XYZ file of C-alpha atoms in Angstrom:
499
model
C 17.424 4.375 -3.318
C 15.725 6.080 -6.270
C 17.366 5.869 -9.691
C 16.668 8.134 -12.640
C 16.775 6.365 -16.000
C 17.751 8.529 -18.954
C 16.690 6.926 -22.232
C 19.534 7.160 -24.741
C 19.393 7.284 -28.508
C 17.157 10.331 -29.171
C 17.562 14.088 -28.660
C 17.053 15.248 -25.058
C 13.955 17.250 -24.223
C 12.804 19.516 -21.440
C 9.227 18.456 -20.673
C 8.334 15.652 -18.221
C 5.704 13.277 -16.831
C 5.220 11.178 -13.720
C 3.749 7.670 -13.818
C 1.557 6.405 -10.957
C 0.594 2.708 -10.901
C -2.723 2.196 -9.075
C -5.236 -0.403 -10.143
C -7.729 -0.292 -12.988
C -8.582 -1.168 -16.542
C -9.896 1.690 -18.665
C -7.182 1.187 -21.259
C -8.484 -2.041 -22.710
C -6.458 -4.665 -20.793
C -5.364 -7.851 -22.480
C -5.281 -11.100 -20.507
C -3.846 -14.181 -22.151
C -2.052 -17.263 -20.978
C -0.707 -17.632 -24.530
C 0.783 -14.155 -24.670
C 2.265 -14.733 -21.240
C 4.500 -17.386 -22.741
C 5.947 -15.122 -25.409
C 9.569 -14.155 -25.222
C 10.910 -10.678 -25.736
C 12.689 -7.989 -23.801
C 9.668 -5.818 -23.142
C 5.996 -6.427 -22.306
C 3.969 -8.344 -24.861
C 1.460 -5.936 -26.413
C -2.223 -6.675 -26.507
C -3.417 -8.433 -29.629
C -4.401 -5.703 -32.049
C -2.257 -3.136 -30.200
C -1.703 -0.302 -32.664
C 0.692 1.788 -30.571
C 3.489 3.233 -32.739
C 6.541 0.990 -32.786
C 10.008 1.518 -34.172
C 10.419 -1.426 -36.556
C 13.885 -0.309 -37.632
C 15.678 -0.974 -34.360
C 15.079 -2.209 -30.829
C 14.760 0.726 -28.393
C 17.439 1.090 -25.740
C 16.752 -1.199 -22.764
C 16.829 1.849 -20.483
C 13.167 2.350 -21.403
C 12.023 -0.547 -19.149
C 11.112 -0.551 -15.460
C 10.172 -3.771 -13.626
C 9.076 -4.455 -10.050
C 7.117 -6.925 -7.928
C 3.635 -5.831 -6.919
C 3.154 -4.758 -3.323
C -0.094 -4.229 -1.404
C 1.523 -3.403 1.945
C 0.207 -0.424 3.931
C 2.320 -0.623 7.109
C 4.600 2.327 6.284
C 1.735 4.816 6.187
C 0.145 3.432 9.361
C 3.415 3.598 11.273
C 4.165 7.144 10.049
C 0.722 8.247 11.184
C 1.331 6.684 14.618
C 4.754 8.350 14.952
C 3.401 11.791 14.070
C 0.468 11.361 16.454
C 3.005 10.635 19.205
C 4.888 13.850 18.373
C 7.777 12.105 16.615
C 9.169 12.475 13.111
C 9.180 9.126 11.305
C 12.562 7.826 10.212
C 12.891 8.447 6.436
C 14.026 4.830 6.016
C 10.552 3.672 7.117
C 8.759 5.799 4.512
C 7.727 3.766 1.468
C 5.652 5.891 -0.932
C 3.926 2.924 -2.548
C 2.456 1.941 0.835
C 1.042 5.452 1.282
C -0.758 5.126 -2.041
C -1.954 1.596 -1.275
C -3.634 2.854 1.892
C -6.435 4.630 0.055
C -9.388 3.297 -1.875
C -9.395 3.795 -5.621
C -12.409 3.566 -7.921
C -10.819 1.639 -10.763
C -12.900 -0.674 -12.904
C -12.632 -4.270 -11.740
C -12.044 -7.249 -14.043
C -14.848 -9.760 -14.379
C -12.764 -12.762 -13.349
C -9.446 -13.511 -11.694
C -6.466 -11.433 -12.700
C -6.053 -7.710 -13.184
C -7.454 -4.786 -15.079
C -5.070 -2.017 -16.193
C -5.678 1.717 -16.593
C -3.269 4.491 -17.575
C -4.039 8.224 -17.294
C -2.330 11.364 -16.040
C -2.292 15.056 -15.219
C 0.202 17.856 -15.702
C 1.543 19.400 -12.505
C 3.561 22.321 -13.878
C 5.300 23.668 -16.927
C 7.560 20.641 -17.319
C 6.172 17.800 -15.234
C 3.081 15.631 -15.056
C 1.638 12.793 -13.039
C 0.779 9.756 -15.133
C -1.247 7.042 -13.422
C -1.250 3.378 -14.383
C -3.729 1.346 -12.347
C -4.007 -2.319 -11.450
C -7.066 -3.810 -9.776
C -8.220 -7.332 -8.952
C -11.828 -8.506 -8.967
C -14.151 -7.272 -6.263
C -14.115 -9.133 -2.974
C -16.657 -11.929 -2.925
C -19.191 -12.258 -0.154
C -17.788 -14.120 2.841
C -19.820 -17.217 1.999
C -18.413 -17.400 -1.535
C -14.724 -17.667 -0.653
C -12.861 -20.905 0.150
C -12.614 -21.798 3.840
C -9.679 -20.280 5.700
C -7.091 -22.043 7.858
C -5.411 -19.258 9.829
C -2.476 -19.811 12.178
C -2.049 -16.768 14.407
C 1.481 -16.287 15.717
C 1.226 -13.841 18.608
C 4.144 -11.998 20.184
C 3.756 -12.094 23.990
C 7.199 -10.677 24.816
C 7.643 -8.040 27.497
C 7.495 -5.159 24.993
C 3.973 -6.270 24.030
C 2.733 -5.234 27.488
C 2.607 -1.612 26.314
C -0.993 -0.406 25.812
C -2.075 -0.771 22.206
C -0.115 -3.957 21.573
C -1.127 -7.314 23.079
C -4.337 -5.933 24.597
C -5.413 -4.601 21.217
C -4.502 -7.865 19.491
C -6.496 -9.946 22.018
C -9.608 -7.815 21.673
C -9.416 -7.896 17.876
C -8.817 -11.637 17.696
C -11.808 -12.245 19.926
C -14.072 -10.164 17.713
C -12.701 -11.720 14.530
C -13.317 -15.232 15.903
C -17.007 -14.437 16.150
C -17.124 -13.168 12.558
C -15.337 -16.015 10.797
C -17.415 -18.770 9.208
C -18.179 -22.081 10.898
C -16.053 -23.942 8.329
C -13.008 -21.724 8.950
C -10.198 -22.993 11.188
C -7.917 -21.192 13.624
C -4.686 -22.161 15.392
C -2.815 -20.071 17.955
C 0.946 -19.966 18.552
C 2.653 -17.665 21.049
C 6.291 -16.721 21.426
C 8.501 -14.837 23.837
C 11.777 -16.533 24.830
C 10.360 -19.747 23.370
C 7.436 -20.622 21.132
C 4.393 -22.688 22.063
C 1.318 -23.961 20.235
C -1.491 -22.849 22.509
C -4.268 -24.088 20.237
C -3.842 -26.567 17.353
C -5.811 -26.015 14.167
C -9.451 -25.987 15.290
C -12.518 -25.928 13.053
C -14.700 -23.175 14.495
C -18.288 -24.442 14.262
C -19.359 -24.878 17.897
C -15.757 -24.630 19.163
C -15.430 -20.850 19.258
C -15.316 -20.994 23.026
C -11.980 -22.850 22.836
C -10.533 -20.086 20.705
C -11.811 -17.375 23.042
C -10.316 -19.178 26.046
C -6.942 -19.467 24.304
C -6.952 -15.771 23.338
C -8.013 -14.655 26.827
C -5.134 -16.611 28.360
C -2.428 -14.595 26.583
C -0.170 -12.640 28.923
C 3.117 -10.804 28.212
C 6.301 -12.652 29.201
C 9.962 -11.788 28.535
C 12.245 -11.707 25.459
C 11.308 -11.831 21.741
C 12.370 -14.977 19.890
C 10.546 -14.095 16.701
C 12.378 -16.777 14.713
C 11.091 -19.514 17.001
C 7.579 -18.097 16.739
C 7.585 -18.094 12.939
C 9.082 -21.588 12.746
C 6.552 -23.026 15.198
C 3.751 -21.142 13.479
C 4.554 -22.682 10.114
C 4.939 -26.131 11.650
C 1.504 -25.756 13.230
C 0.063 -24.548 9.918
C 1.504 -27.568 8.083
C 0.188 -29.959 10.714
C -3.273 -28.459 10.403
C -3.082 -27.970 6.630
C -6.474 -28.090 4.909
C -6.750 -28.999 1.254
C -9.016 -26.638 -0.655
C -8.645 -23.951 2.003
C -6.543 -20.791 2.096
C -3.736 -21.593 4.511
C -2.091 -18.529 6.011
C 0.171 -17.593 8.915
C -0.761 -14.275 10.565
C 2.132 -12.786 12.560
C 1.158 -10.155 15.145
C 4.242 -8.499 16.643
C 6.200 -5.317 17.222
C 9.033 -7.181 15.420
C 11.627 -6.135 18.009
C 13.448 -9.469 17.879
C 16.230 -9.781 20.457
C 16.627 -13.537 20.976
C 17.425 -16.370 18.563
C 17.459 -15.656 14.822
C 16.821 -11.988 14.049
C 17.490 -12.040 10.294
C 14.448 -12.349 8.021
C 16.181 -14.503 5.407
C 17.511 -16.921 8.036
C 14.110 -17.184 9.724
C 12.268 -17.850 6.485
C 14.879 -20.279 5.187
C 13.960 -22.537 8.104
C 10.352 -22.642 6.895
C 11.114 -22.629 3.145
C 9.615 -26.080 2.638
C 6.280 -25.109 4.194
C 6.091 -22.013 2.015
C 7.178 -23.731 -1.197
C 5.451 -27.105 -0.877
C 2.184 -26.009 0.680
C 1.807 -22.404 -0.518
C 1.352 -21.049 3.013
C 1.534 -17.249 2.876
C 2.440 -14.773 5.622
C 0.403 -11.747 6.697
C 2.297 -9.426 9.049
C 0.442 -7.138 11.451
C 2.692 -4.573 13.123
C 1.872 -2.970 16.475
C 3.552 -0.639 18.963
C 5.181 2.800 18.992
C 8.584 1.097 18.775
C 8.273 -1.172 15.770
C 10.732 -3.282 13.795
C 9.496 -2.042 10.444
C 12.395 -3.323 8.328
C 12.245 -6.856 9.749
C 8.481 -7.177 9.376
C 8.541 -5.886 5.799
C 11.343 -8.281 4.871
C 9.510 -11.208 6.451
C 6.351 -10.431 4.486
C 8.182 -9.853 1.207
C 10.136 -13.085 1.521
C 7.140 -14.920 2.953
C 4.914 -14.319 -0.077
C 2.627 -12.031 1.866
C 2.072 -8.446 2.906
C 2.072 -6.216 5.974
C -0.135 -3.677 7.631
C 0.157 -1.644 10.832
C -2.407 -1.305 13.605
C -2.187 1.779 15.818
C -5.601 1.953 17.471
C -8.958 0.225 17.874
C -10.271 1.596 14.561
C -7.296 0.119 12.703
C -7.632 -3.193 14.507
C -11.343 -3.430 13.733
C -10.663 -2.742 10.055
C -7.763 -5.202 9.706
C -8.919 -8.165 11.821
C -12.671 -7.953 11.563
C -13.283 -6.560 8.081
C -10.281 -7.089 5.801
C -8.759 -10.351 6.962
C -11.910 -12.537 6.835
C -12.672 -11.283 3.325
C -9.126 -11.220 1.929
C -7.877 -14.643 2.936
C -8.290 -15.755 -0.682
C -5.607 -15.200 -3.345
C -6.126 -13.939 -6.900
C -2.525 -13.893 -8.111
C 0.867 -15.294 -7.140
C 4.270 -13.864 -8.070
C 2.720 -10.811 -9.717
C 5.136 -8.408 -11.400
C 4.690 -5.238 -13.433
C 6.815 -3.940 -16.280
C 6.415 -0.486 -17.773
C 7.881 0.212 -21.214
C 8.299 3.911 -21.981
C 8.313 4.994 -25.611
C 11.784 6.485 -26.306
C 10.317 8.774 -28.985
C 8.234 10.660 -26.411
C 10.007 9.952 -23.109
C 13.494 11.213 -22.270
C 13.898 9.920 -18.704
C 11.923 8.428 -15.832
C 12.282 7.432 -12.189
C 10.277 4.880 -10.234
C 9.207 6.386 -6.907
C 9.161 3.836 -4.113
C 9.303 0.050 -4.504
C 12.943 0.335 -3.452
C 12.941 -3.211 -2.084
C 10.768 -4.635 -4.849
C 12.835 -3.898 -7.954
C 13.181 -6.788 -10.419
C 15.687 -7.110 -13.251
C 14.002 -6.389 -16.575
C 15.100 -9.761 -17.977
C 13.337 -11.512 -15.084
C 9.872 -10.191 -15.867
C 8.833 -13.460 -17.498
C 11.006 -15.687 -15.324
C 8.347 -17.242 -13.111
C 11.021 -18.567 -10.782
C 11.720 -14.986 -9.679
C 9.622 -13.953 -6.710
C 6.813 -11.468 -7.237
C 3.949 -10.254 -5.070
C 0.835 -12.060 -3.848
C -2.423 -10.176 -4.372
C -5.914 -11.054 -3.220
C -9.375 -9.994 -4.406
C -10.492 -6.421 -3.848
C -7.001 -4.930 -4.033
C -5.577 -2.047 -6.037
C -1.883 -1.306 -6.543
C -0.297 2.149 -6.743
C 3.211 3.187 -7.854
C 4.951 6.355 -9.062
C 7.371 7.368 -11.812
C 8.966 10.706 -12.570
C 9.139 10.955 -16.363
C 10.530 13.629 -18.659
C 8.945 13.768 -22.115
C 10.626 15.106 -25.197
C 9.487 18.641 -26.144
C 6.932 18.922 -28.895
C 6.236 15.189 -29.088
C 2.804 13.589 -29.066
C 1.502 10.051 -29.249
C 2.285 6.842 -27.391
C 3.801 7.424 -23.952
C 4.036 4.074 -22.155
C 2.667 0.550 -21.980
C 2.200 -1.150 -18.609
C 1.982 -4.935 -18.387
C 1.254 -7.060 -15.322
C 2.160 -10.757 -15.198
C 0.938 -13.210 -12.586
C 0.466 -16.914 -11.902
C -2.878 -18.559 -11.208
C -2.760 -19.537 -7.496
C -4.112 -23.038 -8.152
C -2.556 -24.050 -11.472
C 0.436 -21.673 -11.626
C -0.514 -20.890 -15.230
C 0.953 -17.502 -16.246
C -1.287 -14.679 -17.456
C -0.712 -11.105 -18.548
C -2.763 -7.939 -18.972
C -1.687 -4.627 -20.512
C -2.784 -1.012 -20.803
C -1.206 2.003 -22.462
C -1.154 5.786 -22.306
C -0.975 8.473 -24.935
C 0.187 12.018 -24.301
C -3.433 13.040 -24.897
C -4.426 11.143 -21.717
C -2.833 13.829 -19.539
C -5.236 16.224 -17.820
C -4.198 19.863 -18.013
C -3.561 20.090 -14.263
C -4.128 18.157 -11.036
C -7.353 19.945 -9.998
C -8.979 18.793 -13.255
C -8.018 15.148 -12.632
C -10.434 12.672 -10.963
C -10.704 12.996 -7.181
C -9.193 9.579 -6.465
C -6.270 10.430 -8.724
C -5.702 13.529 -6.602
C -5.855 11.473 -3.401
C -3.148 9.151 -4.694
C -1.004 12.120 -5.753
C -1.449 13.818 -2.374
C -0.393 10.669 -0.512
C 2.675 10.344 -2.740
C 3.730 13.952 -2.302
C 3.277 13.558 1.459
C 5.544 10.522 1.555
C 8.076 12.443 -0.516
C 7.985 15.320 1.971
C 8.582 12.968 4.902
C 11.700 11.632 3.152
C 13.080 15.085 2.327
C 16.528 15.701 3.736
C 17.623 12.118 3.185
C 20.198 12.125 0.386
C 19.168 8.630 -0.718
C 15.896 9.926 -2.079
C 15.250 12.573 -4.699
C 12.488 15.151 -4.501
C 9.465 15.010 -6.770
C 9.193 17.980 -9.151
C 6.472 20.556 -8.553
C 5.909 19.197 -5.035
C 3.341 21.227 -3.062
C 4.153 22.433 0.442
C 2.720 20.576 3.422
C 0.297 23.460 3.931
C -0.936 23.096 0.362
C -1.139 19.317 0.695
C -3.195 19.649 3.871
C -5.624 22.026 2.196
C -5.949 19.719 -0.805
C -6.571 16.703 1.424
C -9.317 18.596 3.315
C -11.017 19.502 0.058
C -10.761 15.923 -1.203
C -12.115 14.534 2.068
C -15.269 16.611 1.615
C -15.498 15.802 -2.075
C -15.127 12.043 -1.644
C -16.844 11.696 1.733
C -14.037 9.308 2.667
C -13.032 9.481 6.359
C -9.633 7.950 5.533
C -8.831 10.985 3.387
C -9.828 13.151 6.345
C -7.346 11.224 8.494
C -4.706 11.898 5.840
C -5.400 15.626 6.141
C -5.057 15.390 9.927
C -1.756 13.548 9.587
C -0.370 16.116 7.138
C -1.294 18.866 9.613
C 0.632 17.032 12.336
C 3.698 16.851 10.095
C 3.437 20.561 9.307
C 3.227 21.479 12.993
C 6.239 19.263 13.611
C 8.329 21.668 11.579
C 7.415 20.998 7.964
C 6.613 23.627 5.374
C-alpha cells in the first residue's frame, strides 16, 4: 500500500518531484562509525554539511521516510515470464523496486566496504520530477579474492517441479555452477517433497566434484511440497557443515507452492532462528515455474536475511547460478537501512513507490536490533518517491542516509548524500541513459499495477507505447541486451491490452 506524506507547517505548493534511490556516490558520501552512533530523529549529516537547516524549530516528522534495503529482482523476472506466457501478472506480485534492481546502473563505487550515495533528478512535466538517490557497494572482487563459500542447496523435488523449466533447469544449472566454483568452496545438497533428506553433506569440492554431479543427476520429482521441512533440514545441514571464515549460505530453489507441513514463512523461519542468529547463515531464494508462490518466497528471503531472484529460462539460470552466485556469496553490509529526510521548506509532500513490505519506523533507523537488508559487493539499490515541491522555492531538497553493520564486527556505519533543486535535469530525455532506464522500469511496474486501488498512479506516466519506444531507444544507446528484453516485455504487456 502506497502512502502519500504531506509535510505540515509551511504553505502548500503546486510543484513536485519524484525521488529514485539507486546506488551511487556523486554527492560526496560520508562514512563514519562515529556518526553512526549519534542520536537524533533524522539522518546524521556529513561532517561539514552546509545544507540549510532551520535552527529555530525541529521540522515536522512527516518529512522522514525509512525502509530496509532490498536487492531482490524476482518480481520483474516473474512478470516477464507471465507476460511471455500470455498472462497478466497479478498486481500483488508487482514490486517496483525489484524492477529497478534488475538493471545495471553506472554509479561510482566506494573504494572499500560500505556504500556510496548519489542524488540527482529530472523534471517529467509541469509539476513533477524524478529525483534519483543512488546506493552502490564496492565492485565485485575476482573470484579468487573472495572468502570461500559454503553453500547448502535446498532443492524442491515435489511433483510440481516436474514441469519443464523447473527441476530440469535447476539440475543443469547446478551442474555447470559446480564446475565453476573454486576448489576450496563447499557444497551440500538437501531435497524435499513430502519429507526432506540430506542427499550430500557439506563437501569440499577440490577433486570431489564428481560426488556433487552424481548427487545432482540423481534428483527426480516426487510428490507433495513440504517446504518447511526442506528449509529446516537445509539449515541443520548448513550448521553441521559450518565453515569458519567462509560465507555460509542456504540456497532455496523452489516454486514455493507449499502444500504440506508448515506453509507460513514466519513459522518456518522461527524453527531455524538459532542457525540464522548464531551463525549468520543467510538465505538466497531462487524461484522457478509458471505457477510460483511469490509471496511466500519473498517473505522467506526478507525474514531470512537474504534476497530472491526468479529464473524463467536457460539464460536466466546461467546468469544466476553460474555468474552471479559464485561472485556474490560474500556480504558487504548487514541490516542496511535507508532514511530520506526531505526539506520542509522546499518539499510539500512525497510518496515512497514500492518497498511496501520493507517499511521501517523512522525511530528505528538507528536501532540495530531492527532487521534491515543484506547487501553484497557489486550491488546497486533503486527506490522511488513521488514528491511535490513548494512553488518558487530553490535550494536543499533532500538528504539520503544509509546505515549498515559490518558483517564481521557488526560495527555500525553511515554514508549520506544530498540533492539541491538545481540537480534536476530539465526533462527525462536530457537525463543520463541509466537514469532513464530506471525511470522506464518504474513506470512499467506502475502500469502493471494500474487498476488496483491499493496503489496510486505515478504523475506524468507515459503510455506503454511510449515506454516501449523509450526502452528501444535506450537499448540501442546503452548496448545493454537486458534493456532490449525490457522493451520486448513492455510490448507484450501492450499487446495484452495495455495502452
